[in-house]
Short mmCIF file of the N, C-alpha and C atoms (twelve columns), coordinates in Angstrom:
data_MODEL
# 
_entry.id   MODEL 
# 
loop_
_atom_site.group_PDB 
_atom_site.id 
_atom_site.type_symbol 
_atom_site.label_atom_id 
_atom_site.label_alt_id 
_atom_site.label_comp_id 
_atom_site.label_asym_id 
_atom_site.label_seq_id 
_atom_site.Cartn_x 
_atom_site.Cartn_y 
_atom_site.Cartn_z 
_atom_site.pdbx_PDB_model_num 
ATOM 1   N N  . MET A 1   54.866 -44.993 -35.053 1 
ATOM 2   C CA . MET A 1   54.715 -44.580 -33.668 1 
ATOM 3   C C  . MET A 1   53.260 -44.784 -33.244 1 
ATOM 4   N N  . ILE A 2   53.081 -45.240 -32.022 1 
ATOM 5   C CA . ILE A 2   51.757 -45.482 -31.436 1 
ATOM 6   C C  . ILE A 2   51.624 -44.647 -30.167 1 
ATOM 7   N N  . ARG A 3   50.484 -43.965 -30.035 1 
ATOM 8   C CA . ARG A 3   50.183 -43.219 -28.803 1 
ATOM 9   C C  . ARG A 3   49.090 -43.970 -28.043 1 
ATOM 10  N N  . HIS A 4   49.279 -44.082 -26.744 1 
ATOM 11  C CA . HIS A 4   48.341 -44.759 -25.845 1 
ATOM 12  C C  . HIS A 4   47.936 -43.723 -24.794 1 
ATOM 13  N N  . ILE A 5   46.664 -43.321 -24.819 1 
ATOM 14  C CA . ILE A 5   46.161 -42.281 -23.925 1 
ATOM 15  C C  . ILE A 5   45.100 -42.899 -23.016 1 
ATOM 16  N N  . VAL A 6   45.198 -42.609 -21.723 1 
ATOM 17  C CA . VAL A 6   44.241 -43.154 -20.757 1 
ATOM 18  C C  . VAL A 6   43.676 -42.002 -19.923 1 
ATOM 19  N N  . PHE A 7   42.352 -41.934 -19.857 1 
ATOM 20  C CA . PHE A 7   41.655 -40.925 -19.062 1 
ATOM 21  C C  . PHE A 7   41.063 -41.604 -17.833 1 
ATOM 22  N N  . PHE A 8   41.259 -40.989 -16.664 1 
ATOM 23  C CA . PHE A 8   40.785 -41.559 -15.411 1 
ATOM 24  C C  . PHE A 8   39.795 -40.620 -14.736 1 
ATOM 25  N N  . LYS A 9   38.682 -41.175 -14.297 1 
ATOM 26  C CA . LYS A 9   37.742 -40.482 -13.410 1 
ATOM 27  C C  . LYS A 9   37.906 -41.168 -12.057 1 
ATOM 28  N N  . LEU A 10  38.306 -40.393 -11.055 1 
ATOM 29  C CA . LEU A 10  38.589 -40.967 -9.741  1 
ATOM 30  C C  . LEU A 10  37.330 -41.105 -8.900  1 
ATOM 31  N N  . SER A 11  37.326 -42.103 -8.052  1 
ATOM 32  C CA . SER A 11  36.213 -42.313 -7.120  1 
ATOM 33  C C  . SER A 11  36.216 -41.207 -6.075  1 
ATOM 34  N N  . GLY A 12  35.048 -40.878 -5.592  1 
ATOM 35  C CA . GLY A 12  34.962 -39.891 -4.523  1 
ATOM 36  C C  . GLY A 12  35.353 -38.505 -4.980  1 
ATOM 37  N N  . ASN A 13  35.640 -37.677 -4.019  1 
ATOM 38  C CA . ASN A 13  35.948 -36.284 -4.292  1 
ATOM 39  C C  . ASN A 13  37.358 -35.985 -3.795  1 
ATOM 40  N N  . LEU A 14  38.365 -36.499 -4.476  1 
ATOM 41  C CA . LEU A 14  39.748 -36.297 -4.055  1 
ATOM 42  C C  . LEU A 14  40.183 -34.865 -4.319  1 
ATOM 43  N N  . ASN A 15  40.949 -34.307 -3.397  1 
ATOM 44  C CA . ASN A 15  41.463 -32.954 -3.601  1 
ATOM 45  C C  . ASN A 15  42.677 -32.998 -4.532  1 
ATOM 46  N N  . GLU A 16  43.184 -31.833 -4.889  1 
ATOM 47  C CA . GLU A 16  44.304 -31.752 -5.836  1 
ATOM 48  C C  . GLU A 16  45.550 -32.475 -5.330  1 
ATOM 49  N N  . THR A 17  45.801 -32.415 -4.028  1 
ATOM 50  C CA . THR A 17  46.972 -33.093 -3.461  1 
ATOM 51  C C  . THR A 17  46.860 -34.602 -3.644  1 
ATOM 52  N N  . ALA A 18  45.686 -35.145 -3.388  1 
ATOM 53  C CA . ALA A 18  45.482 -36.589 -3.549  1 
ATOM 54  C C  . ALA A 18  45.604 -36.998 -5.013  1 
ATOM 55  N N  . LYS A 19  45.089 -36.170 -5.916  1 
ATOM 56  C CA . LYS A 19  45.221 -36.460 -7.349  1 
ATOM 57  C C  . LYS A 19  46.688 -36.430 -7.759  1 
ATOM 58  N N  . LYS A 20  47.389 -35.418 -7.288  1 
ATOM 59  C CA . LYS A 20  48.804 -35.274 -7.646  1 
ATOM 60  C C  . LYS A 20  49.615 -36.473 -7.164  1 
ATOM 61  N N  . ARG A 21  49.279 -36.982 -6.011  1 
ATOM 62  C CA . ARG A 21  49.987 -38.144 -5.463  1 
ATOM 63  C C  . ARG A 21  49.853 -39.358 -6.387  1 
ATOM 64  N N  . GLN A 22  48.747 -39.444 -7.111  1 
ATOM 65  C CA . GLN A 22  48.538 -40.579 -8.007  1 
ATOM 66  C C  . GLN A 22  49.457 -40.541 -9.228  1 
ATOM 67  N N  . ILE A 23  49.921 -39.358 -9.603  1 
ATOM 68  C CA . ILE A 23  50.741 -39.263 -10.817 1 
ATOM 69  C C  . ILE A 23  52.176 -38.846 -10.555 1 
ATOM 70  N N  . ASP A 24  52.512 -38.475 -9.319  1 
ATOM 71  C CA . ASP A 24  53.889 -38.071 -9.013  1 
ATOM 72  C C  . ASP A 24  54.808 -39.277 -9.065  1 
ATOM 73  N N  . PHE A 25  55.737 -39.246 -10.002 1 
ATOM 74  C CA . PHE A 25  56.625 -40.384 -10.183 1 
ATOM 75  C C  . PHE A 25  57.493 -40.666 -8.958  1 
ATOM 76  N N  . PRO A 26  58.013 -39.669 -8.239  1 
ATOM 77  C CA . PRO A 26  58.796 -40.017 -7.049  1 
ATOM 78  C C  . PRO A 26  57.953 -40.667 -5.954  1 
ATOM 79  N N  . GLU A 27  56.724 -40.199 -5.794  1 
ATOM 80  C CA . GLU A 27  55.870 -40.736 -4.730  1 
ATOM 81  C C  . GLU A 27  55.188 -42.034 -5.140  1 
ATOM 82  N N  . ASN A 28  54.799 -42.129 -6.398  1 
ATOM 83  C CA . ASN A 28  54.118 -43.324 -6.880  1 
ATOM 84  C C  . ASN A 28  55.158 -44.243 -7.511  1 
ATOM 85  N N  . THR A 29  55.700 -45.127 -6.704  1 
ATOM 86  C CA . THR A 29  56.794 -45.990 -7.126  1 
ATOM 87  C C  . THR A 29  56.426 -46.818 -8.346  1 
ATOM 88  N N  . PHE A 30  55.191 -47.298 -8.412  1 
ATOM 89  C CA . PHE A 30  54.791 -48.118 -9.547  1 
ATOM 90  C C  . PHE A 30  54.951 -47.372 -10.865 1 
ATOM 91  N N  . LEU A 31  54.532 -46.108 -10.897 1 
ATOM 92  C CA . LEU A 31  54.652 -45.343 -12.138 1 
ATOM 93  C C  . LEU A 31  56.108 -45.106 -12.506 1 
ATOM 94  N N  . SER A 32  56.942 -44.869 -11.518 1 
ATOM 95  C CA . SER A 32  58.375 -44.701 -11.778 1 
ATOM 96  C C  . SER A 32  58.949 -45.961 -12.396 1 
ATOM 97  N N  . LEU A 33  58.540 -47.090 -11.873 1 
ATOM 98  C CA . LEU A 33  59.084 -48.360 -12.334 1 
ATOM 99  C C  . LEU A 33  58.610 -48.743 -13.728 1 
ATOM 100 N N  . LEU A 34  57.420 -48.303 -14.124 1 
ATOM 101 C CA . LEU A 34  56.923 -48.654 -15.453 1 
ATOM 102 C C  . LEU A 34  57.928 -48.276 -16.530 1 
ATOM 103 N N  . LYS A 35  58.311 -47.014 -16.561 1 
ATOM 104 C CA . LYS A 35  59.237 -46.558 -17.602 1 
ATOM 105 C C  . LYS A 35  60.610 -47.197 -17.433 1 
ATOM 106 N N  . GLU A 36  61.000 -47.397 -16.204 1 
ATOM 107 C CA . GLU A 36  62.312 -47.957 -15.906 1 
ATOM 108 C C  . GLU A 36  62.412 -49.438 -16.298 1 
ATOM 109 N N  . GLN A 37  61.345 -50.195 -16.082 1 
ATOM 110 C CA . GLN A 37  61.417 -51.643 -16.258 1 
ATOM 111 C C  . GLN A 37  60.749 -52.179 -17.518 1 
ATOM 112 N N  . ILE A 38  60.048 -51.328 -18.250 1 
ATOM 113 C CA . ILE A 38  59.416 -51.786 -19.493 1 
ATOM 114 C C  . ILE A 38  60.054 -51.004 -20.643 1 
ATOM 115 N N  . PRO A 39  61.060 -51.582 -21.274 1 
ATOM 116 C CA . PRO A 39  61.836 -50.848 -22.275 1 
ATOM 117 C C  . PRO A 39  61.057 -50.460 -23.533 1 
ATOM 118 N N  . SER A 40  59.893 -51.055 -23.768 1 
ATOM 119 C CA . SER A 40  59.136 -50.692 -24.968 1 
ATOM 120 C C  . SER A 40  58.482 -49.315 -24.849 1 
ATOM 121 N N  . ILE A 41  58.445 -48.729 -23.644 1 
ATOM 122 C CA . ILE A 41  57.885 -47.379 -23.463 1 
ATOM 123 C C  . ILE A 41  58.922 -46.356 -23.912 1 
ATOM 124 N N  . ARG A 42  58.585 -45.575 -24.937 1 
ATOM 125 C CA . ARG A 42  59.501 -44.516 -25.391 1 
ATOM 126 C C  . ARG A 42  59.316 -43.252 -24.570 1 
ATOM 127 N N  . GLU A 43  58.067 -42.873 -24.315 1 
ATOM 128 C CA . GLU A 43  57.750 -41.678 -23.528 1 
ATOM 129 C C  . GLU A 43  56.589 -42.017 -22.601 1 
ATOM 130 N N  . TYR A 44  56.563 -41.342 -21.452 1 
ATOM 131 C CA . TYR A 44  55.495 -41.569 -20.482 1 
ATOM 132 C C  . TYR A 44  55.245 -40.257 -19.756 1 
ATOM 133 N N  . GLU A 45  53.986 -39.825 -19.725 1 
ATOM 134 C CA . GLU A 45  53.652 -38.570 -19.059 1 
ATOM 135 C C  . GLU A 45  52.275 -38.679 -18.420 1 
ATOM 136 N N  . ALA A 46  52.035 -37.817 -17.450 1 
ATOM 137 C CA . ALA A 46  50.742 -37.796 -16.779 1 
ATOM 138 C C  . ALA A 46  50.465 -36.386 -16.286 1 
ATOM 139 N N  . GLY A 47  49.177 -36.043 -16.187 1 
ATOM 140 C CA . GLY A 47  48.813 -34.725 -15.695 1 
ATOM 141 C C  . GLY A 47  47.413 -34.710 -15.117 1 
ATOM 142 N N  . ILE A 48  47.171 -33.706 -14.296 1 
ATOM 143 C CA . ILE A 48  45.856 -33.493 -13.695 1 
ATOM 144 C C  . ILE A 48  45.087 -32.523 -14.578 1 
ATOM 145 N N  . ASN A 49  43.860 -32.867 -14.897 1 
ATOM 146 C CA . ASN A 49  43.012 -32.013 -15.711 1 
ATOM 147 C C  . ASN A 49  42.599 -30.783 -14.899 1 
ATOM 148 N N  . PHE A 50  42.800 -29.600 -15.460 1 
ATOM 149 C CA . PHE A 50  42.406 -28.375 -14.754 1 
ATOM 150 C C  . PHE A 50  41.055 -27.840 -15.216 1 
ATOM 151 N N  . ASN A 51  40.404 -28.511 -16.154 1 
ATOM 152 C CA . ASN A 51  39.098 -28.116 -16.649 1 
ATOM 153 C C  . ASN A 51  38.040 -28.494 -15.611 1 
ATOM 154 N N  . ALA A 52  37.221 -27.537 -15.194 1 
ATOM 155 C CA . ALA A 52  36.231 -27.765 -14.134 1 
ATOM 156 C C  . ALA A 52  34.883 -28.281 -14.649 1 
ATOM 157 N N  . SER A 53  34.776 -28.553 -15.928 1 
ATOM 158 C CA . SER A 53  33.526 -29.038 -16.507 1 
ATOM 159 C C  . SER A 53  33.077 -30.347 -15.854 1 
ATOM 160 N N  . LEU A 54  31.776 -30.544 -15.764 1 
ATOM 161 C CA . LEU A 54  31.249 -31.804 -15.236 1 
ATOM 162 C C  . LEU A 54  31.629 -32.985 -16.121 1 
ATOM 163 N N  . HIS A 55  31.939 -32.715 -17.381 1 
ATOM 164 C CA . HIS A 55  32.298 -33.768 -18.330 1 
ATOM 165 C C  . HIS A 55  33.792 -34.058 -18.343 1 
ATOM 166 N N  . ALA A 56  34.553 -33.300 -17.570 1 
ATOM 167 C CA . ALA A 56  36.012 -33.455 -17.575 1 
ATOM 168 C C  . ALA A 56  36.436 -34.678 -16.766 1 
ATOM 169 N N  . TRP A 57  37.541 -35.260 -17.178 1 
ATOM 170 C CA . TRP A 57  38.150 -36.379 -16.458 1 
ATOM 171 C C  . TRP A 57  39.189 -35.820 -15.497 1 
ATOM 172 N N  . ASP A 58  39.575 -36.599 -14.496 1 
ATOM 173 C CA . ASP A 58  40.481 -36.105 -13.455 1 
ATOM 174 C C  . ASP A 58  41.955 -36.156 -13.851 1 
ATOM 175 N N  . ILE A 59  42.382 -37.272 -14.409 1 
ATOM 176 C CA . ILE A 59  43.799 -37.486 -14.717 1 
ATOM 177 C C  . ILE A 59  43.915 -38.062 -16.119 1 
ATOM 178 N N  . VAL A 60  44.952 -37.660 -16.828 1 
ATOM 179 C CA . VAL A 60  45.245 -38.257 -18.134 1 
ATOM 180 C C  . VAL A 60  46.700 -38.716 -18.133 1 
ATOM 181 N N  . MET A 61  46.921 -39.885 -18.705 1 
ATOM 182 C CA . MET A 61  48.279 -40.405 -18.874 1 
ATOM 183 C C  . MET A 61  48.475 -40.727 -20.343 1 
ATOM 184 N N  . GLY A 62  49.661 -40.435 -20.828 1 
ATOM 185 C CA . GLY A 62  49.975 -40.725 -22.217 1 
ATOM 186 C C  . GLY A 62  51.313 -41.422 -22.331 1 
ATOM 187 N N  . SER A 63  51.400 -42.345 -23.260 1 
ATOM 188 C CA . SER A 63  52.666 -43.028 -23.506 1 
ATOM 189 C C  . SER A 63  52.831 -43.238 -25.001 1 
ATOM 190 N N  . THR A 64  54.077 -43.407 -25.406 1 
ATOM 191 C CA . THR A 64  54.424 -43.577 -26.811 1 
ATOM 192 C C  . THR A 64  55.206 -44.868 -26.978 1 
ATOM 193 N N  . PHE A 65  54.889 -45.571 -28.064 1 
ATOM 194 C CA . PHE A 65  55.542 -46.837 -28.388 1 
ATOM 195 C C  . PHE A 65  55.931 -46.834 -29.860 1 
ATOM 196 N N  . ASP A 66  56.909 -47.650 -30.215 1 
ATOM 197 C CA . ASP A 66  57.335 -47.735 -31.608 1 
ATOM 198 C C  . ASP A 66  56.347 -48.496 -32.477 1 
ATOM 199 N N  . SER A 67  55.633 -49.453 -31.895 1 
ATOM 200 C CA . SER A 67  54.774 -50.327 -32.703 1 
ATOM 201 C C  . SER A 67  53.617 -50.862 -31.866 1 
ATOM 202 N N  . PRO A 68  52.586 -51.389 -32.536 1 
ATOM 203 C CA . PRO A 68  51.506 -52.041 -31.790 1 
ATOM 204 C C  . PRO A 68  52.022 -53.201 -30.934 1 
ATOM 205 N N  . ASN A 69  53.019 -53.907 -31.422 1 
ATOM 206 C CA . ASN A 69  53.596 -55.004 -30.643 1 
ATOM 207 C C  . ASN A 69  54.217 -54.484 -29.343 1 
ATOM 208 N N  . ASP A 70  54.929 -53.359 -29.413 1 
ATOM 209 C CA . ASP A 70  55.515 -52.773 -28.201 1 
ATOM 210 C C  . ASP A 70  54.435 -52.365 -27.202 1 
ATOM 211 N N  . LEU A 71  53.317 -51.849 -27.699 1 
ATOM 212 C CA . LEU A 71  52.189 -51.509 -26.823 1 
ATOM 213 C C  . LEU A 71  51.654 -52.768 -26.145 1 
ATOM 214 N N  . ASN A 72  51.546 -53.855 -26.887 1 
ATOM 215 C CA . ASN A 72  51.068 -55.113 -26.303 1 
ATOM 216 C C  . ASN A 72  52.026 -55.658 -25.254 1 
ATOM 217 N N  . VAL A 73  53.332 -55.480 -25.473 1 
ATOM 218 C CA . VAL A 73  54.316 -55.886 -24.463 1 
ATOM 219 C C  . VAL A 73  54.037 -55.136 -23.164 1 
ATOM 220 N N  . TYR A 74  53.800 -53.834 -23.281 1 
ATOM 221 C CA . TYR A 74  53.481 -52.998 -22.114 1 
ATOM 222 C C  . TYR A 74  52.194 -53.468 -21.441 1 
ATOM 223 N N  . ARG A 75  51.142 -53.641 -22.228 1 
ATOM 224 C CA . ARG A 75  49.838 -54.038 -21.679 1 
ATOM 225 C C  . ARG A 75  49.909 -55.351 -20.902 1 
ATOM 226 N N  . ASN A 76  50.710 -56.269 -21.393 1 
ATOM 227 C CA . ASN A 76  50.776 -57.599 -20.791 1 
ATOM 228 C C  . ASN A 76  51.899 -57.764 -19.772 1 
ATOM 229 N N  . HIS A 77  52.663 -56.711 -19.560 1 
ATOM 230 C CA . HIS A 77  53.781 -56.797 -18.618 1 
ATOM 231 C C  . HIS A 77  53.234 -56.959 -17.191 1 
ATOM 232 N N  . PRO A 78  53.826 -57.858 -16.393 1 
ATOM 233 C CA . PRO A 78  53.342 -58.078 -15.021 1 
ATOM 234 C C  . PRO A 78  53.322 -56.807 -14.160 1 
ATOM 235 N N  . LEU A 79  54.284 -55.919 -14.341 1 
ATOM 236 C CA . LEU A 79  54.297 -54.686 -13.547 1 
ATOM 237 C C  . LEU A 79  53.120 -53.789 -13.915 1 
ATOM 238 N N  . HIS A 80  52.811 -53.669 -15.197 1 
ATOM 239 C CA . HIS A 80  51.663 -52.876 -15.634 1 
ATOM 240 C C  . HIS A 80  50.379 -53.442 -15.029 1 
ATOM 241 N N  . LYS A 81  50.243 -54.752 -15.063 1 
ATOM 242 C CA . LYS A 81  49.057 -55.386 -14.479 1 
ATOM 243 C C  . LYS A 81  48.981 -55.142 -12.970 1 
ATOM 244 N N  . LYS A 82  50.129 -55.106 -12.317 1 
ATOM 245 C CA . LYS A 82  50.155 -54.843 -10.875 1 
ATOM 246 C C  . LYS A 82  49.734 -53.405 -10.575 1 
ATOM 247 N N  . VAL A 83  50.173 -52.455 -11.394 1 
ATOM 248 C CA . VAL A 83  49.760 -51.055 -11.228 1 
ATOM 249 C C  . VAL A 83  48.244 -50.948 -11.346 1 
ATOM 250 N N  . ILE A 84  47.678 -51.592 -12.350 1 
ATOM 251 C CA . ILE A 84  46.223 -51.564 -12.538 1 
ATOM 252 C C  . ILE A 84  45.522 -52.118 -11.300 1 
ATOM 253 N N  . GLU A 85  46.014 -53.228 -10.809 1 
ATOM 254 C CA . GLU A 85  45.428 -53.861 -9.621  1 
ATOM 255 C C  . GLU A 85  45.535 -52.954 -8.389  1 
ATOM 256 N N  . GLN A 86  46.687 -52.326 -8.192  1 
ATOM 257 C CA . GLN A 86  46.921 -51.471 -7.022  1 
ATOM 258 C C  . GLN A 86  46.088 -50.191 -7.049  1 
ATOM 259 N N  . GLU A 87  45.837 -49.657 -8.240  1 
ATOM 260 C CA . GLU A 87  45.144 -48.372 -8.358  1 
ATOM 261 C C  . GLU A 87  43.640 -48.512 -8.576  1 
ATOM 262 N N  . ALA A 88  43.147 -49.712 -8.800  1 
ATOM 263 C CA . ALA A 88  41.738 -49.920 -9.151  1 
ATOM 264 C C  . ALA A 88  40.769 -49.356 -8.111  1 
ATOM 265 N N  . TYR A 89  41.146 -49.369 -6.857  1 
ATOM 266 C CA . TYR A 89  40.220 -48.940 -5.798  1 
ATOM 267 C C  . TYR A 89  39.879 -47.453 -5.866  1 
ATOM 268 N N  . ILE A 90  40.711 -46.648 -6.501  1 
ATOM 269 C CA . ILE A 90  40.420 -45.208 -6.566  1 
ATOM 270 C C  . ILE A 90  39.770 -44.800 -7.885  1 
ATOM 271 N N  . LEU A 91  39.568 -45.746 -8.792  1 
ATOM 272 C CA . LEU A 91  39.060 -45.412 -10.119 1 
ATOM 273 C C  . LEU A 91  37.561 -45.645 -10.236 1 
ATOM 274 N N  . LYS A 92  36.874 -44.628 -10.752 1 
ATOM 275 C CA . LYS A 92  35.449 -44.755 -11.029 1 
ATOM 276 C C  . LYS A 92  35.253 -45.223 -12.473 1 
ATOM 277 N N  . ASN A 93  35.969 -44.604 -13.407 1 
ATOM 278 C CA . ASN A 93  35.901 -44.954 -14.831 1 
ATOM 279 C C  . ASN A 93  37.257 -44.755 -15.479 1 
ATOM 280 N N  . VAL A 94  37.485 -45.502 -16.546 1 
ATOM 281 C CA . VAL A 94  38.714 -45.381 -17.323 1 
ATOM 282 C C  . VAL A 94  38.342 -45.447 -18.802 1 
ATOM 283 N N  . TYR A 95  38.860 -44.520 -19.596 1 
ATOM 284 C CA . TYR A 95  38.727 -44.568 -21.055 1 
ATOM 285 C C  . TYR A 95  40.117 -44.645 -21.649 1 
ATOM 286 N N  . ILE A 96  40.249 -45.454 -22.681 1 
ATOM 287 C CA . ILE A 96  41.545 -45.651 -23.327 1 
ATOM 288 C C  . ILE A 96  41.404 -45.377 -24.814 1 
ATOM 289 N N  . ALA A 97  42.406 -44.705 -25.373 1 
ATOM 290 C CA . ALA A 97  42.468 -44.483 -26.820 1 
ATOM 291 C C  . ALA A 97  43.885 -44.784 -27.293 1 
ATOM 292 N N  . ASP A 98  43.985 -45.585 -28.330 1 
ATOM 293 C CA . ASP A 98  45.262 -45.887 -28.967 1 
ATOM 294 C C  . ASP A 98  45.171 -45.414 -30.408 1 
ATOM 295 N N  . TYR A 99  46.200 -44.721 -30.859 1 
ATOM 296 C CA . TYR A 99  46.164 -44.225 -32.232 1 
ATOM 297 C C  . TYR A 99  47.567 -44.075 -32.786 1 
ATOM 298 N N  . GLN A 100 47.607 -43.964 -34.097 1 
ATOM 299 C CA . GLN A 100 48.864 -43.758 -34.804 1 
ATOM 300 C C  . GLN A 100 48.825 -42.355 -35.407 1 
ATOM 301 N N  . PRO A 101 49.627 -41.416 -34.874 1 
ATOM 302 C CA . PRO A 101 49.605 -40.049 -35.402 1 
ATOM 303 C C  . PRO A 101 50.051 -40.005 -36.861 1 
ATOM 304 N N  . ASP A 102 49.513 -39.037 -37.578 1 
ATOM 305 C CA . ASP A 102 49.929 -38.846 -38.985 1 
ATOM 306 C C  . ASP A 102 51.336 -38.323 -39.065 1 
# 
């Protein structure tokens, strides 16, 4: 099993409603479609960070895959690339971590 975790720092000072809109699957059609159209995704989740620290990130997304190859299928999928392109304007920084849990 492979876990793919992405931390997002959003541009500007978005309020909680604007942050929530970025991860709400019914409202954010692209995110809904990722799990629906990329079968290599086993699990997909997202949440807003409630930690008020200056070092905290705004949004975290996590996904699970069976293998590194399945993760690469996701990374290179045209829909995933389109999501990245569509959301880039609101992102200040992105950190990614991929790992294999014990």
